[in-house]
Tab-separated table of C-alpha atoms in Angstrom:
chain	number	residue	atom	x	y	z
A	1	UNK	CA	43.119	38.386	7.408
A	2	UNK	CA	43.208	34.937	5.744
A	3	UNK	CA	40.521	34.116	2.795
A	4	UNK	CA	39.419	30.909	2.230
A	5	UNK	CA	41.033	29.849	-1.284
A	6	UNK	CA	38.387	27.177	-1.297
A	7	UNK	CA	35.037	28.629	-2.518
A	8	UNK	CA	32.314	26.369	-3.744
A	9	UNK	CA	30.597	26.938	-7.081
A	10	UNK	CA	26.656	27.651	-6.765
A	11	UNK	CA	25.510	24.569	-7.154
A	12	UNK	CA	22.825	24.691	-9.526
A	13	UNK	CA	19.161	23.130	-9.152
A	14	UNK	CA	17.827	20.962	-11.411
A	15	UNK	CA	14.478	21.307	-12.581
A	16	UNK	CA	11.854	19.698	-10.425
A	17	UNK	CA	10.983	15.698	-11.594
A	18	UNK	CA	8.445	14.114	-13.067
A	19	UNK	CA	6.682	11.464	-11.005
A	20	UNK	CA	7.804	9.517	-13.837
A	21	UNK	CA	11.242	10.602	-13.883
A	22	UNK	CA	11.499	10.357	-9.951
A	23	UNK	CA	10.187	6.199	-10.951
A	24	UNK	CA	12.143	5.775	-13.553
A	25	UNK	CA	15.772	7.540	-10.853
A	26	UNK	CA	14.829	5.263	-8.051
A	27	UNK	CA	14.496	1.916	-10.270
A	28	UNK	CA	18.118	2.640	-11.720
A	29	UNK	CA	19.394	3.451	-8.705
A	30	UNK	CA	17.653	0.145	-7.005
A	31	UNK	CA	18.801	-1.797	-9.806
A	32	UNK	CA	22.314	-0.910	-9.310
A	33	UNK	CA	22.818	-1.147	-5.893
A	34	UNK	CA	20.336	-4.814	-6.451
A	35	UNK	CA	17.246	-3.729	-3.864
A	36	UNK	CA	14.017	-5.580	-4.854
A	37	UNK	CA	11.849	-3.449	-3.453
A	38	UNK	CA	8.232	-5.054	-1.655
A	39	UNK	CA	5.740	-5.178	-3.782
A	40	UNK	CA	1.735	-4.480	-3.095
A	41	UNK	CA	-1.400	-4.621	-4.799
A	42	UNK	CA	-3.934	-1.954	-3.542
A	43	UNK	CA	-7.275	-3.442	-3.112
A	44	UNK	CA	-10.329	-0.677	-2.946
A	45	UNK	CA	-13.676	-1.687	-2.391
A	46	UNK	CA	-16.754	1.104	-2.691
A	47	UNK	CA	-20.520	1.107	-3.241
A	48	UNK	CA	-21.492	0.906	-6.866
A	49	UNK	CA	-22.426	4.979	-6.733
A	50	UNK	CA	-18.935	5.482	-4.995
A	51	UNK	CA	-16.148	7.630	-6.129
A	52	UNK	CA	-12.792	4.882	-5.783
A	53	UNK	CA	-10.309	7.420	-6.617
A	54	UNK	CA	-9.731	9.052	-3.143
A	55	UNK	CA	-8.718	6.153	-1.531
A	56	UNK	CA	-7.083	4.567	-3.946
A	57	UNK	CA	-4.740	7.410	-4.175
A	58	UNK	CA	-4.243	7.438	-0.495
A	59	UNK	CA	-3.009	3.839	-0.497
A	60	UNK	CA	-0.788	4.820	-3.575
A	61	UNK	CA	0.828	7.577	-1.774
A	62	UNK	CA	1.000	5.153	1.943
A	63	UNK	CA	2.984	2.367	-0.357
A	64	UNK	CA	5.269	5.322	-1.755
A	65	UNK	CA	6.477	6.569	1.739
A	66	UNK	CA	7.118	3.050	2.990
A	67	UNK	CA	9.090	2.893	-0.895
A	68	UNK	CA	6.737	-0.283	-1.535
A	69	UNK	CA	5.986	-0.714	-5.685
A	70	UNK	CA	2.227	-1.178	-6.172
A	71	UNK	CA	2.112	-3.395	-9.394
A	72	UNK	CA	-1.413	-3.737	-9.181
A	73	UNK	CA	-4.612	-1.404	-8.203
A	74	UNK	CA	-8.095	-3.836	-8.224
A	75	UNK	CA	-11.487	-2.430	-7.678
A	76	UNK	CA	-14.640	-3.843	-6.565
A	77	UNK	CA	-18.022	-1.645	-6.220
A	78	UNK	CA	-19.846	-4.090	-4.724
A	79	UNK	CA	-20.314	-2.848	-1.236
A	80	UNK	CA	-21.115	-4.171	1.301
A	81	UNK	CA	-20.943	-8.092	0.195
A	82	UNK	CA	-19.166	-10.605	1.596
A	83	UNK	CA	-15.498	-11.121	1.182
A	84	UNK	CA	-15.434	-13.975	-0.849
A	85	UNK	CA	-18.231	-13.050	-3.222
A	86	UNK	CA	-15.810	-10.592	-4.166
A	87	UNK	CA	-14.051	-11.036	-7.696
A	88	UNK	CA	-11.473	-8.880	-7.403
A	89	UNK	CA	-10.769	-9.618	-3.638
A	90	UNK	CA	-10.359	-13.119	-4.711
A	91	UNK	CA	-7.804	-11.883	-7.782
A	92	UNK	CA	-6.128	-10.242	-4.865
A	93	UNK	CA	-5.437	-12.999	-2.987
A	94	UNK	CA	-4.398	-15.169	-6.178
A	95	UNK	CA	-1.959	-12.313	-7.328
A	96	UNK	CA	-0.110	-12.741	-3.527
A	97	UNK	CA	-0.247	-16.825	-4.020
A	98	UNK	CA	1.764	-16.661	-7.398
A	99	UNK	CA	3.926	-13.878	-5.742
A	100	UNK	CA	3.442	-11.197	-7.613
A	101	UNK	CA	2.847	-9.576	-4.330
A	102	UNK	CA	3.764	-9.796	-0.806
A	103	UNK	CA	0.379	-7.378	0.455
A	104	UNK	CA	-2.754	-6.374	0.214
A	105	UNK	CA	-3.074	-3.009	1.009
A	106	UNK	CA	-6.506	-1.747	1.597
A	107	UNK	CA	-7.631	2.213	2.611
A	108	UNK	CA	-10.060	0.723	5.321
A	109	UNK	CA	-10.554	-2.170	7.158
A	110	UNK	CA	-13.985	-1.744	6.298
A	111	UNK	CA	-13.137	-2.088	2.528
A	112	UNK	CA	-12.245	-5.798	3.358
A	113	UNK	CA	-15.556	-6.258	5.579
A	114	UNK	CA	-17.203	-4.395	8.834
A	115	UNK	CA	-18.161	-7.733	10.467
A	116	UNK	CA	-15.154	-8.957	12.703
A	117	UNK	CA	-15.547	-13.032	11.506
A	118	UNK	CA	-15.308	-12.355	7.403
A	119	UNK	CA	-12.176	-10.139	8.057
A	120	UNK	CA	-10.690	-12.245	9.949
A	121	UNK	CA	-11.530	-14.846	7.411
A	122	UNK	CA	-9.856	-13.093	4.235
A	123	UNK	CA	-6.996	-12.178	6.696
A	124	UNK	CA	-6.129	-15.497	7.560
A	125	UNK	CA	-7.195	-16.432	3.222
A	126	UNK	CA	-4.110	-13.998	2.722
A	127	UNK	CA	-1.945	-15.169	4.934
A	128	UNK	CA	-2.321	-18.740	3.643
A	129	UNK	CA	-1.317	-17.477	0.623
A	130	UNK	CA	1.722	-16.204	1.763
A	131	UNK	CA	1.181	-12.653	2.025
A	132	UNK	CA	-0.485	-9.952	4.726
A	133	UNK	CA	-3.312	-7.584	4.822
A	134	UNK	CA	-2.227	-4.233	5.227
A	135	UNK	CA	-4.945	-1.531	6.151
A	136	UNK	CA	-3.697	2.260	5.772
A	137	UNK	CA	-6.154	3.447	8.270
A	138	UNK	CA	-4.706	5.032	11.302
A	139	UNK	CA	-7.560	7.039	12.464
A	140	UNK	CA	-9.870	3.952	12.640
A	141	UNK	CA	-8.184	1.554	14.316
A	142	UNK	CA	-5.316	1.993	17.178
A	143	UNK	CA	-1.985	-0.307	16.763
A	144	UNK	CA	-1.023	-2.507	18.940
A	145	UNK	CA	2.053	-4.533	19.605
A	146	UNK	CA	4.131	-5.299	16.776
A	147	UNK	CA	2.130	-3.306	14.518
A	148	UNK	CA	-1.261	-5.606	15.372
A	149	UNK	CA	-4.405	-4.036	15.732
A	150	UNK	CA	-5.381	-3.345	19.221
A	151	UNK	CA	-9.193	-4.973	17.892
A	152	UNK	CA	-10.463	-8.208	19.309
A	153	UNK	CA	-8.767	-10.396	16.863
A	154	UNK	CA	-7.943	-8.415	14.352
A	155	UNK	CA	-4.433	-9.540	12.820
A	156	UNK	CA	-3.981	-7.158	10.056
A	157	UNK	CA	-0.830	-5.305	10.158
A	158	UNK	CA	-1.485	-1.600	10.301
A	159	UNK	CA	0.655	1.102	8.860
């Protein structure tokens, strides 16, 4: 009987990373190999009594598995107003025109407005800026071809 002379060391585990840490690993590692990575600002809008942080954490964690850097997080608790009474909807959409960002990327389509004309409206506000609106919603809304909404005229990309 032959023995393999070859035997592999234990290879040993290294402690479990920060989420800093893991940040800080993938930067170097981008910044070596020279990936810019897509950039996104997650936009949350909630009643003034609301809690923001649950959504807000979901689109976090959606940007993170499609490795998108969210540079900026902007809330609004104004409800249910329109679009473009909205201050930091409106920063938003300036961040993406001095391309800081290439997205939006919003929890809900609902967070952007519930009434079909004003989305559309700050949709096609973002895209003239040179960006798109990205909702993380699955469950709401059903996509389409290339990643449309399956909504009458809804042309947000879902992911």
């Amino acid at each position: 009987m032959v023995e393999n002379a070859h035997k592999t060391a234990p290879v040993a585990r290294s402690p479990r990373l920060t989420p800093q840490q893991r940040w800080r690993r993938r930067e170097l590692t981008d910044a070596t190999v020279g990936v810019e990575r897509f950039k996104v600002i997650v936009y949350v809008c909630t009643a003034a009594n609301a809690d923001p942080s649950s959504p807000r954490q979901e689109c976090v964690e959606h940007a993170e598995m499609y490795g998108w850097d969210v540079v900026a997080t902007i809330m609004d608790n104004t409800g249910l107003s329109a679009p473009q009474e909205r201050t930091g909807l409106s920063e938003a959409i300036e961040r993406v025109r001095a391309k800081e960002a290439g997205a939006i990327l919003t929890a809900y389509r609902s967070m952007i407005s519930p009434r079909q004309d004003e989305y559309d409206q700050a949709v096609a506000e973002v895209e003239a800026a040179g960006g798109f609106l990205a909702v993380r919603d699955r469950e709401r809304q059903v996509p389409g071809p290339m990643g449309r909404s399956s909504k009458r005229g809804s042309r947000s990309f879902m992911v």
